[in-house]
Amino acid sequence: MRRRLIKNLFSSPCTEAPPPRSATLEEAGAALRGAIARSLGRSLAIRAVDSGSCNGCELEIHALSNAFYDIERFGIRFVASPRHADVLLVTGPVTLNMRDALERTYQATPAPKWIVAVGDCGAGCGVFADSYACVGAVAKVIPVDLTIRGCPPTPTDLLQGLCWLLDPAVVR
Amino acid sequence: MLQALFGDRPAEASHHGWPLVGADADSWRRTGEALREGKLDLLGLWGDTDAVTCVLHEPSTRRALSARLPVRAGKVPSLAQFHAPASRLERSITDLFGIEIVGLPDSRPWLDHGRWPLRRPLAMSPEGIAAQRPYEFLPTVGPHLHQVPVGPVHAGVIEPGHFRFTASGETIVRLEERLGYTHKGIEWLLRGKSLNEAARIAARACGDSTVSYSLAFARAVEAALHLQIPPRAHWLRATMAELERIANHLGDIGGICNDAAFSMMHAECGILREHALRACAIAFGHRLMMDRIVPGGVTVDLQPAGCAAILALIRQLRRQFPELVELYDSTASLQDRTVGSGSVPAALALQFAAPGYVGRACGRAFDARTCLPYPPYDVAPIELVTCSEGDVDARVRVRILEIERSCAWLQAALAALPPGPVRVPVDAEPQGGAEQPEGEALVEGFRGDILAAVRLGPQQRLERCHLRDPSWFLWPLLEVAIEGNIIADFPLCNKSFNCAYSGHDL
Ligand code: SF4
């Protein structure tokens, strides 16, 4: 193990530069971002909630923590309880069997809080939206502040969206 | 055994993949007894509006066969009364089709939580609004027991499900799972869909196995339609499937070590996994390779740049992965957690026909790629990996070896890729003339064997499509494996199984 650690110490990091600012996000309204910056500064605690996704979105959310995207360098971290969270990152089309749990998670999150719907499913344009067993979109259950589309969105898409929420100065 | 049970029955002409025969109450019961005696494996069991179908596999002859029992007066006899692995499948048949399973030892609903606007949604005539009934967990009695409910929203970035632990002090006395939270009505959505629409839905049954689900679905459709696809398409499909296996194994080995508080391995495996996903994106245009496999072939051809990316990945894995394996081997604190925890008794693994690395870590020598081989594994076999200890460590070791085998296989495959087209049109009219052609296929995903069964109707729209995730036979084993372990080791054991929620709940 020591060998490995020493080797890593002298090799260059994998971590990549932050993604460029996205034009589509810029249009999404600076007011929201201002509000977050005012109340939280540059730190964001995220609770991921799977409301019935296929697990594809989760895989890419996981990737945010790897050495390439290293989301923690932006002050963004994943927390284990909604009670510690500023942001709920919600994936999936909200199955009826998960609806209660999502609502309760929302209620358990202290204000100020923001909701990010992730993926085409969360946005309401996924393949499951019309099922008897799905509500069809996160916004039909709890108020959504930002939507990051894609099936699944790439880690770069996710990073762009989350960094944008946090502080414009971070994403140069 | 299959011969003795069904040898005298004619196979349905409209069904392909392997034979389908009709069953009656008597042969159904004898099937149940054969399953109980371990002479047959149950590979799947699903309902329809007027029948239930099971897929049986005979390990000694490596033969598969489907048997179909018509529903009489809304009822069929239970297989679970003989063979416990059928239990949750039968409970789901009742939830979705309203078929009464006579003799089913556990008649609680499974997927239906009483939240849907209709009951038995796939029946001929679904019933209106469902009443919400409280779910009764199995009682536990004994001194000094307490219960710990966990989920459906978990602490990590994982899928939702509920676990009810009964513990004595720190030690788990019993775990009861409650699943179905991610039920999206996939089989209902698939009904009436065109093949293109359905392929997109099947690809999203379980995101981590999207390639394997697409492959299972496509192969089932091609079996039904007698469709021959170009050789190059077979090889590209398998290339994607092996890449998917490598990426998932890498991620999970890192995850298991992380759950044993050894985060360095997690970071290193995460880097390799990311390299794998990027190679997939270069080679096939999508990090998870979603929607690349469709009935008729594949939607993208592999270009020289993609081929080079995959070969570069293999070289990198060859260089760096053995160092990580050595790190795993030489870290005593890690082995202390993985060796001996989460053991699955070999007899149970056989009874449940435990798919994938869980079964192979218990010495169950089954891999759909070798036991029921499909192209190109029929001409380019891949070596089966087994271990016998059945604990977390054995599952990690099987997956380490599988990464190595997949790398070797890929390298040889890329050198031998046949040229030519990669897709054929799916004809408007099926050949062979059967009116409702049916097909089944079994493919080996990273987690284990995935079963797809389809029946096509007019204009090649799906009449019925059933997808069976390996997790159906893995979740119950996790309940057993965790007994006697401490609650704090649950994440570790759970990750070493890595059962799917979405693929199971559908
Ligand atoms: S958006 Fe796509 S990847 Fe994400 S949960 Fe939905 S189907 Fe899966």
XYZ file of C-alpha atoms and ligand atoms in Angstrom:
686
model
C 0.000 0.000 0.000
C 2.845 2.334 0.818
C 4.230 1.876 -2.674
C 0.900 2.806 -4.156
C 0.536 5.895 -2.002
C 4.003 7.143 -2.884
C 3.348 6.528 -6.551
C 0.102 8.477 -6.375
C 1.852 11.297 -4.582
C 4.192 11.843 -7.493
C 1.795 11.283 -10.375
C -0.422 14.048 -11.715
C -4.054 14.105 -10.592
C -6.889 12.823 -12.785
C -9.121 15.658 -11.738
C -10.315 17.745 -14.625
C -11.066 21.433 -14.985
C -14.647 22.421 -14.185
C -17.003 22.267 -17.127
C -17.670 25.538 -18.971
C -20.764 27.531 -18.127
C -23.776 26.325 -19.919
C -25.799 28.755 -21.980
C -29.065 26.957 -21.289
C -28.549 27.209 -17.566
C -27.786 30.915 -17.772
C -31.273 31.468 -19.069
C -32.810 29.563 -16.222
C -32.948 32.545 -13.907
C -30.266 34.193 -11.844
C -32.626 34.868 -8.961
C -32.481 31.291 -7.748
C -28.742 31.234 -7.786
C -28.548 34.538 -5.949
C -30.792 33.203 -3.215
C -28.642 30.133 -2.723
C -25.422 32.113 -2.714
C -26.840 34.489 -0.099
C -27.955 31.838 2.315
C -25.331 29.134 1.866
C -22.225 30.779 0.517
C -20.211 28.171 -1.299
C -21.271 25.023 0.427
C -24.020 22.713 -0.642
C -25.182 19.548 1.094
C -27.023 17.204 -1.219
C -29.344 14.349 -0.422
C -29.977 12.087 -3.405
C -33.450 10.562 -3.555
C -34.293 7.804 -6.002
C -38.013 8.048 -6.650
C -38.029 4.915 -8.794
C -35.277 5.455 -11.349
C -33.758 2.686 -13.425
C -30.463 3.207 -11.545
C -28.798 4.732 -14.597
C -28.980 8.233 -13.146
C -27.553 6.971 -9.832
C -24.522 5.543 -11.591
C -23.669 8.921 -13.047
C -24.346 10.695 -9.750
C -21.875 8.260 -8.200
C -19.342 9.162 -10.842
C -19.415 12.769 -9.586
C -17.413 11.625 -6.594
C -14.651 9.932 -8.578
C -11.251 11.530 -9.046
C -12.118 12.989 -12.437
C -15.087 15.092 -11.375
C -14.295 15.283 -7.658
C -17.412 17.212 -6.751
C -16.237 17.905 -3.203
C -13.688 20.412 -4.437
C -16.603 22.748 -5.155
C -17.922 22.470 -1.639
C -20.666 20.107 -2.717
C -21.089 16.938 -0.730
C -23.585 14.141 -0.413
C -25.145 13.693 3.005
C -26.868 10.686 4.508
C -30.029 12.342 5.772
C -32.479 14.853 4.355
C -32.219 16.642 7.677
C -28.667 17.633 6.785
C -29.463 18.645 3.232
C -29.843 21.917 1.368
C -30.659 20.302 -1.933
C -32.646 17.208 -2.831
C -31.397 15.613 -6.010
C -34.352 13.583 -7.203
C -34.142 10.937 -9.924
C -36.867 8.797 -11.430
C -40.460 9.244 -12.592
C -41.847 9.128 -9.004
C -43.514 5.763 -8.718
C -46.738 5.723 -6.736
C -45.052 3.328 -4.333
C -42.342 5.960 -3.679
C -44.510 9.064 -3.665
C -45.090 9.046 0.083
C -41.408 8.553 0.811
C -40.468 11.433 -1.484
C -42.987 13.756 0.145
C -41.761 12.794 3.578
C -38.156 13.300 2.575
C -39.097 16.743 1.316
C -40.821 17.564 4.569
C -37.844 16.328 6.548
C -35.502 18.698 4.728
C -35.109 22.001 6.579
C -35.682 25.292 4.740
C -34.148 26.919 2.809
C -34.125 23.986 0.416
C -33.945 23.520 -3.286
C -35.038 20.654 -5.460
C -33.163 19.468 -8.511
C -34.934 16.981 -10.777
C -32.466 14.730 -12.549
C -32.815 12.859 -15.809
C -35.523 12.666 -18.406
C -37.592 10.620 -15.948
C -37.391 13.261 -13.240
C -38.129 15.950 -15.818
C -41.293 14.179 -16.956
C -40.219 13.191 -20.456
C -38.910 9.694 -19.712
C -40.226 6.389 -21.024
C -42.174 5.548 -17.849
C -44.166 8.756 -17.508
C -47.482 7.322 -18.750
C -47.642 4.243 -16.563
C -50.390 3.478 -14.077
C -47.654 3.105 -11.481
C -45.913 6.470 -11.954
C -46.802 10.062 -11.148
C -44.638 10.950 -14.134
C -42.471 13.878 -12.998
C -40.884 15.174 -9.813
C -42.523 18.579 -10.287
C -45.956 16.970 -9.956
C -45.167 16.078 -6.351
C -42.785 18.697 -4.963
C -41.709 22.117 -6.314
C -38.672 21.805 -8.585
C -36.073 24.577 -8.881
C -33.755 23.144 -11.497
C -34.017 20.321 -14.010
C -31.010 18.486 -15.418
C -32.097 16.382 -18.374
C -30.473 13.458 -20.072
C -30.899 9.716 -19.992
C -28.873 9.602 -17.916
C -27.296 13.063 -17.757
C -23.518 12.780 -17.942
C -21.476 13.667 -14.868
C -20.425 16.806 -16.730
C -24.085 17.798 -17.187
C -24.712 17.177 -13.502
C -21.642 19.078 -12.423
C -22.553 21.997 -14.618
C -26.020 22.163 -13.128
C -24.938 21.830 -9.517
C -22.049 24.264 -9.762
C -24.302 26.735 -11.440
C -26.651 26.523 -8.477
C -23.838 27.247 -6.118
C -21.882 30.182 -7.366
C -21.159 31.611 -10.766
C -17.583 32.328 -9.787
C -16.818 28.645 -9.315
C -17.560 27.713 -12.886
C -15.276 29.800 -14.977
C -35.856 -35.322 -15.669
C -37.179 -32.928 -18.298
C -37.535 -35.889 -20.622
C -39.468 -37.845 -18.009
C -41.752 -34.920 -17.230
C -42.479 -33.492 -20.636
C -40.850 -35.831 -23.159
C -44.172 -36.993 -24.571
C -45.577 -33.528 -25.155
C -45.345 -31.736 -28.481
C -43.502 -28.432 -28.485
C -45.519 -25.395 -29.562
C -44.629 -24.512 -33.139
C -44.995 -20.773 -32.586
C -42.402 -20.651 -29.783
C -38.647 -20.353 -30.208
C -35.504 -20.057 -28.173
C -36.125 -23.428 -26.566
C -39.193 -25.706 -26.575
C -42.471 -24.712 -24.957
C -44.808 -27.483 -23.893
C -48.248 -27.522 -22.365
C -48.588 -28.630 -18.751
C -51.501 -29.804 -16.653
C -52.057 -29.772 -12.911
C -50.389 -33.141 -12.542
C -47.203 -32.355 -14.464
C -47.083 -28.974 -12.720
C -47.060 -30.720 -9.364
C -44.402 -33.167 -10.520
C -42.373 -30.220 -11.781
C -42.627 -28.727 -8.315
C -41.397 -31.974 -6.804
C -38.485 -32.180 -9.244
C -37.553 -28.616 -8.317
C -37.738 -29.500 -4.646
C -35.464 -32.470 -5.189
C -32.955 -30.237 -6.958
C -33.186 -32.055 -10.278
C -34.238 -28.898 -12.065
C -33.518 -25.180 -11.757
C -36.288 -22.633 -11.940
C -35.171 -19.895 -14.326
C -38.396 -17.932 -14.490
C -42.106 -17.922 -13.756
C -44.588 -15.382 -15.010
C -48.243 -14.832 -15.612
C -50.450 -13.965 -18.515
C -54.165 -13.316 -18.802
C -54.944 -17.002 -19.269
C -51.855 -18.993 -18.272
C -48.684 -19.113 -16.241
C -45.361 -20.138 -17.754
C -42.218 -21.394 -16.097
C -38.750 -21.922 -17.524
C -36.873 -24.951 -16.295
C -33.233 -25.823 -16.697
C -31.712 -29.217 -16.217
C -28.088 -28.788 -15.137
C -27.080 -32.362 -15.975
C -28.092 -32.071 -19.641
C -27.856 -28.271 -19.990
C -31.313 -28.211 -21.502
C -33.928 -25.516 -21.016
C -37.638 -25.892 -21.462
C -40.723 -23.772 -20.864
C -43.922 -25.247 -19.548
C -47.249 -23.475 -19.654
C -50.202 -24.169 -17.434
C -53.609 -22.732 -18.381
C -55.480 -20.809 -15.698
C -58.683 -22.595 -14.663
C -61.435 -20.540 -13.020
C -58.896 -17.855 -12.196
C -56.649 -20.283 -10.330
C -53.416 -22.213 -10.732
C -51.663 -24.465 -8.232
C -48.583 -23.050 -6.549
C -45.019 -24.104 -7.293
C -43.800 -22.268 -4.203
C -45.375 -24.881 -1.954
C -42.654 -27.195 -3.259
C -39.976 -24.738 -4.176
C -39.510 -21.557 -2.122
C -37.736 -19.556 -4.872
C -41.064 -19.369 -6.726
C -42.772 -17.571 -3.864
C -42.196 -13.904 -4.708
C -42.735 -14.584 -8.402
C -46.117 -16.126 -7.639
C -47.066 -13.293 -5.304
C -46.313 -10.891 -8.150
C -48.440 -12.897 -10.571
C -51.373 -12.400 -8.216
C -50.586 -8.685 -7.879
C -50.392 -8.085 -11.619
C -52.921 -10.534 -13.071
C -55.239 -11.344 -10.194
C -54.618 -15.062 -10.693
C -55.209 -16.962 -7.485
C -52.254 -19.204 -6.650
C -53.678 -22.159 -4.777
C -51.478 -23.406 -1.968
C -49.091 -20.437 -2.000
C -47.584 -20.446 1.494
C -47.177 -16.651 1.649
C -50.121 -14.832 0.134
C -49.173 -11.263 1.055
C -48.957 -8.865 -1.887
C -45.443 -8.170 -3.127
C -45.286 -5.455 -5.789
C -48.712 -3.987 -5.060
C -48.426 -1.617 -2.119
C -52.041 -0.548 -2.455
C -51.075 2.767 -4.088
C -51.951 2.140 -7.717
C -55.199 3.531 -9.092
C -56.168 0.027 -10.166
C -55.721 -3.511 -8.945
C -54.306 -6.388 -11.005
C -53.314 -3.947 -13.770
C -52.429 -6.590 -16.362
C -55.584 -8.657 -16.026
C -58.226 -8.667 -18.775
C -60.365 -6.373 -16.673
C -58.392 -4.533 -14.022
C -60.320 -3.598 -10.931
C -60.839 -0.068 -9.765
C -59.263 1.692 -6.864
C -57.225 -0.406 -4.506
C -57.661 -0.305 -0.787
C -54.476 0.418 1.127
C -53.757 -2.467 3.372
C -51.019 -2.421 5.957
C -48.231 -4.848 5.112
C -47.685 -7.384 7.797
C -44.078 -8.230 8.446
C -43.371 -11.702 9.675
C -43.492 -11.866 13.460
C -40.340 -12.514 15.425
C -40.469 -13.899 18.932
C -37.711 -14.371 21.427
C -36.044 -12.618 24.334
C -34.050 -9.397 23.888
C -34.999 -8.784 20.284
C -35.410 -5.361 18.757
C -36.285 -4.210 15.260
C -34.508 -1.711 13.047
C -36.480 -0.480 10.042
C -34.344 0.914 7.197
C -35.533 2.604 4.027
C -37.033 2.948 1.493
C -34.855 6.077 1.312
C -31.337 4.912 2.116
C -28.329 6.821 3.341
C -26.237 6.315 0.217
C -26.892 7.084 -3.428
C -28.721 3.835 -4.051
C -32.119 2.587 -5.068
C -35.065 2.433 -2.673
C -36.229 -0.607 -0.747
C -37.174 -1.386 2.830
C -35.247 -3.655 5.168
C -36.658 -4.807 8.475
C -33.884 -6.061 10.734
C -34.586 -8.015 13.850
C -31.491 -7.932 15.998
C -30.278 -9.249 19.287
C -27.779 -6.673 20.412
C -25.681 -6.054 17.330
C -26.297 -9.405 15.721
C -28.928 -9.766 13.041
C -31.387 -12.517 13.836
C -33.500 -11.958 10.782
C -33.762 -9.642 7.849
C -37.005 -9.239 5.982
C -37.004 -7.372 2.705
C -39.882 -5.328 1.415
C -39.442 -4.407 -2.238
C -41.582 -3.024 -5.031
C -40.934 0.679 -4.388
C -39.535 1.230 -7.862
C -42.353 -0.614 -9.630
C -42.907 1.406 -12.793
C -45.421 -0.841 -14.549
C -42.867 -1.820 -17.192
C -44.684 -4.960 -18.344
C -47.879 -2.950 -18.717
C -46.037 -0.230 -20.620
C -44.511 -2.794 -22.966
C -47.898 -4.137 -23.978
C -48.980 -2.970 -27.421
C -45.728 -1.168 -28.097
C -43.851 -1.338 -31.392
C -40.518 -3.116 -31.301
C -38.611 0.176 -31.403
C -40.557 1.717 -28.544
C -40.341 -1.478 -26.537
C -36.577 -1.747 -27.006
C -36.156 1.681 -25.380
C -38.247 0.614 -22.400
C -36.522 -2.754 -22.002
C -33.169 -0.953 -22.060
C -34.315 1.013 -19.023
C -35.603 -1.854 -16.904
C -32.335 -1.747 -14.998
C -29.835 0.969 -15.820
C -26.654 -0.792 -14.745
C -27.500 -3.734 -17.017
C -28.918 -1.771 -19.909
C -26.785 -3.595 -22.488
C -27.777 -7.010 -21.173
C -31.467 -6.149 -21.024
C -31.387 -4.833 -24.577
C -29.586 -7.988 -25.609
C -32.060 -10.293 -23.877
C -35.012 -8.436 -25.382
C -33.518 -8.354 -28.874
C -32.613 -12.025 -28.779
C -36.106 -12.998 -27.628
C -37.668 -10.999 -30.468
C -35.225 -12.454 -32.978
C -36.009 -15.956 -31.732
C -39.722 -15.310 -32.168
C -39.234 -14.009 -35.702
C -36.508 -16.470 -36.767
C -34.383 -13.481 -37.548
C -30.746 -14.073 -38.378
C -28.567 -11.091 -37.639
C -25.156 -10.411 -39.210
C -22.162 -12.051 -37.467
C -20.519 -8.699 -36.797
C -23.587 -7.629 -34.805
C -23.219 -10.657 -32.524
C -19.616 -9.776 -31.818
C -20.324 -6.111 -31.193
C -23.137 -7.019 -28.821
C -20.842 -9.243 -26.819
C -18.161 -6.555 -26.845
C -20.627 -4.174 -25.231
C -21.794 -6.802 -22.761
C -18.227 -7.511 -21.628
C -17.477 -3.811 -21.286
C -20.601 -3.436 -19.184
C -19.467 -6.334 -17.016
C -15.995 -4.859 -16.533
C -17.327 -1.400 -15.654
C -19.836 -2.750 -13.129
C -17.399 -5.157 -11.520
C -14.845 -2.372 -11.139
C -17.389 -0.046 -9.564
C -18.667 -2.719 -7.195
C -15.278 -4.007 -6.070
C -14.449 -0.427 -5.155
C -17.827 -0.039 -3.472
C -17.420 -3.200 -1.414
C -14.013 -2.065 -0.174
C -15.454 1.352 0.590
C -18.155 -0.277 2.712
C -15.313 -1.954 4.596
C -13.921 1.562 5.152
C -11.034 1.116 2.725
C -11.643 4.127 0.537
C -8.378 4.016 -1.353
C -9.528 0.981 -3.305
C -12.779 2.798 -4.011
C -10.922 5.773 -5.453
C -8.630 3.610 -7.575
C -11.442 1.415 -8.899
C -13.490 4.564 -9.556
C -10.728 5.850 -11.813
C -10.614 2.598 -13.764
C -14.391 2.501 -14.034
C -14.418 6.032 -15.398
C -11.815 5.049 -17.988
C -14.037 2.129 -18.970
C -17.123 4.329 -19.359
C -15.172 6.817 -21.429
C -13.932 4.047 -23.691
C -17.571 2.935 -24.106
C -18.557 6.485 -25.010
C -15.820 6.695 -27.642
C -16.552 3.240 -29.032
C -20.349 3.246 -28.955
C -21.397 6.841 -28.348
C -22.924 6.452 -24.863
C -21.252 5.919 -21.510
C -23.664 3.152 -20.501
C -24.223 2.075 -24.124
C -27.978 2.548 -23.823
C -30.159 1.840 -26.873
C -27.207 0.448 -28.846
C -28.617 -3.074 -29.142
C -31.971 -3.399 -30.919
C -33.876 -6.260 -32.527
C -32.077 -6.860 -35.820
C -28.582 -5.939 -34.711
C -26.841 -2.904 -33.249
C -27.335 0.782 -34.033
C -23.674 1.775 -34.162
C -20.712 0.146 -35.815
C -17.354 0.077 -34.114
C -14.878 2.403 -35.817
C -11.083 2.067 -35.601
C -10.937 4.883 -33.020
C -13.407 3.016 -30.813
C -11.501 -0.206 -31.187
C -8.312 1.592 -30.191
C -10.040 3.070 -27.138
C -11.131 -0.368 -25.943
C -7.687 -1.840 -26.507
C -6.123 1.058 -24.626
C -8.519 0.370 -21.768
C -7.534 -3.287 -21.703
C -3.858 -2.372 -21.643
C -4.472 0.004 -18.785
C -6.452 -2.574 -16.836
C -3.725 -5.134 -17.388
C -1.189 -2.675 -16.032
C -3.074 -1.260 -13.065
C -5.661 -3.786 -11.975
C -3.222 -6.467 -10.733
C -1.698 -3.863 -8.416
C -5.131 -3.253 -6.935
C -5.734 -6.962 -6.543
C -2.443 -7.184 -4.696
C -3.515 -4.285 -2.526
C -6.767 -6.113 -1.748
C -4.866 -9.288 -0.941
C -2.309 -7.664 1.290
C -4.595 -5.455 3.366
C -5.390 -7.460 6.461
C -7.929 -4.984 7.822
C -9.924 -5.361 4.630
C -9.755 -9.144 4.555
C -10.858 -9.128 8.155
C -14.161 -7.682 7.020
C -14.687 -9.624 3.805
C -13.533 -13.135 4.694
C -16.227 -15.134 6.420
C -18.941 -12.473 6.331
C -22.183 -12.779 4.414
C -21.825 -16.491 3.722
C -24.387 -18.203 1.519
C -24.764 -21.950 2.115
C -23.937 -23.793 -1.096
C -27.101 -25.906 -0.894
C -29.266 -22.787 -0.878
C -27.350 -21.312 -3.791
C -28.177 -24.434 -5.768
C -31.798 -24.450 -4.668
C -32.293 -20.840 -5.721
C -30.267 -21.395 -8.909
C -28.315 -18.407 -7.629
C -27.369 -16.388 -10.689
C -24.082 -14.762 -11.468
C -21.193 -14.221 -9.096
C -23.301 -15.064 -6.026
C -23.916 -18.568 -7.328
C -20.440 -19.001 -8.765
C -18.884 -17.872 -5.464
C -20.693 -20.849 -3.895
C -19.435 -23.262 -6.527
C -22.562 -23.245 -8.699
C -21.054 -23.723 -12.141
C -23.616 -21.811 -14.162
C -23.055 -19.003 -16.607
C -25.481 -18.543 -19.485
C -22.534 -17.795 -21.752
C -21.125 -21.280 -21.248
C -24.095 -23.400 -20.170
C -26.687 -22.192 -22.684
C -24.277 -20.468 -25.065
C -25.451 -17.925 -27.589
C -23.413 -16.321 -30.344
C -20.582 -15.445 -30.326
C -19.810 -17.391 -27.130
C -20.706 -20.619 -28.933
C -17.627 -20.239 -31.113
C -15.547 -18.107 -28.747
C -16.153 -19.615 -25.325
C -15.372 -17.733 -22.165
C -14.027 -19.605 -19.201
C -16.335 -20.093 -16.251
C -15.060 -18.813 -12.903
C -16.080 -20.423 -9.632
C -15.056 -20.309 -5.992
C -16.420 -22.342 -3.130
C -16.387 -20.238 0.035
C -19.594 -18.313 -0.638
C -18.659 -15.255 1.439
C -18.093 -11.598 0.553
C -14.467 -12.338 -0.240
C -15.383 -15.153 -2.641
C -17.781 -12.867 -4.500
C -15.040 -10.260 -4.817
C -12.611 -12.880 -6.090
C -15.010 -14.228 -8.679
C -15.507 -10.700 -9.952
C -11.774 -9.997 -10.033
C -11.266 -13.103 -12.157
C -14.205 -12.222 -14.373
C -12.664 -8.848 -15.141
C -9.481 -10.604 -16.205
C -11.359 -13.148 -18.332
C -13.452 -10.453 -19.962
C -10.332 -8.455 -20.826
C -8.716 -11.479 -22.429
C -11.913 -12.329 -24.282
C -12.311 -8.763 -25.546
C -8.770 -8.594 -26.779
C -9.191 -11.786 -28.775
C -12.622 -10.714 -30.002
C -11.465 -7.358 -31.293
C -8.755 -9.096 -33.273
C -11.290 -11.474 -34.790
C -14.203 -9.104 -35.474
C -15.869 -10.244 -38.676
C -16.505 -7.478 -41.223
C -19.887 -6.705 -42.730
C -23.185 -5.064 -41.868
C -24.327 -4.692 -38.279
C -28.071 -4.581 -38.630
C -30.841 -6.156 -40.683
C -34.343 -4.757 -41.024
C -36.956 -6.497 -38.921
C -39.452 -7.687 -41.516
C -42.993 -6.497 -41.374
C -44.256 -10.067 -41.613
C -42.708 -12.802 -39.527
C -41.288 -15.756 -41.379
C -42.711 -19.119 -40.570
C -46.199 -17.671 -40.511
C -47.105 -18.203 -36.872
C -49.747 -15.731 -35.852
C -48.498 -14.927 -32.403
C -44.839 -15.845 -32.539
C -43.169 -16.224 -29.183
C -39.525 -16.208 -28.264
C -37.390 -16.494 -25.177
C -33.770 -15.757 -24.480
C -31.396 -15.996 -21.569
C -28.285 -13.831 -21.473
C -25.609 -13.367 -18.863
C -25.571 -9.843 -17.492
C -22.888 -8.790 -15.041
C -25.139 -9.708 -12.126
C -26.351 -12.999 -13.537
C -28.698 -14.440 -16.114
C -31.484 -12.239 -17.443
C -34.510 -13.860 -19.020
C -36.677 -12.213 -21.653
C -39.869 -13.688 -23.061
C -41.961 -12.010 -25.752
C -45.154 -12.715 -27.635
C -45.845 -10.638 -30.712
C -49.212 -9.704 -32.125
C -50.417 -7.927 -35.264
C -47.953 -5.439 -36.840
C -45.300 -6.860 -34.587
C -46.622 -5.070 -31.568
C -45.889 -6.725 -28.282
C -48.710 -8.660 -26.724
C -46.742 -9.753 -23.736
C -43.186 -9.232 -22.650
C -41.710 -10.520 -19.440
C -38.267 -9.590 -18.172
C -36.815 -11.508 -15.253
C -33.907 -9.991 -13.398
C -31.344 -12.224 -11.658
C -32.144 -10.358 -8.444
C -35.378 -12.333 -8.003
C -33.244 -15.265 -6.916
C -30.591 -13.193 -5.147
C -32.612 -11.036 -2.775
C -33.908 -14.032 -0.773
C -30.344 -15.318 -0.400
C -29.230 -11.990 1.011
C -31.772 -12.484 3.793
C -30.035 -15.733 4.616
C -26.474 -14.511 4.148
C -26.903 -11.680 6.610
C -28.131 -13.821 9.491
C -25.645 -13.903 12.337
C -23.695 -10.935 10.972
C -23.696 -7.582 12.732
C -25.917 -4.795 11.429
C -22.847 -2.703 10.631
C -21.789 -5.321 8.095
C -25.056 -5.134 6.191
C -23.865 -2.491 3.692
C -20.814 -4.622 2.965
C -22.808 -7.817 2.406
C -25.485 -5.964 0.484
C -22.931 -4.377 -1.827
C -21.270 -7.728 -2.427
C -24.628 -8.997 -3.749
C -25.535 -5.722 -5.407
C -29.051 -6.856 -6.200
C -31.099 -4.654 -8.489
C -34.208 -2.890 -7.245
C -35.498 -1.508 -10.508
C -34.869 -4.693 -12.483
C -36.681 -6.656 -9.798
C -39.598 -4.297 -9.201
C -40.130 -3.523 -12.900
S -33.604 9.334 -17.003
Fe -32.883 7.495 -18.071
S -31.159 6.822 -16.815
Fe -32.315 8.241 -15.566
S -33.751 6.962 -14.421
Fe -34.807 7.608 -16.274
S -34.471 5.953 -17.710
Fe -32.953 5.716 -16.099
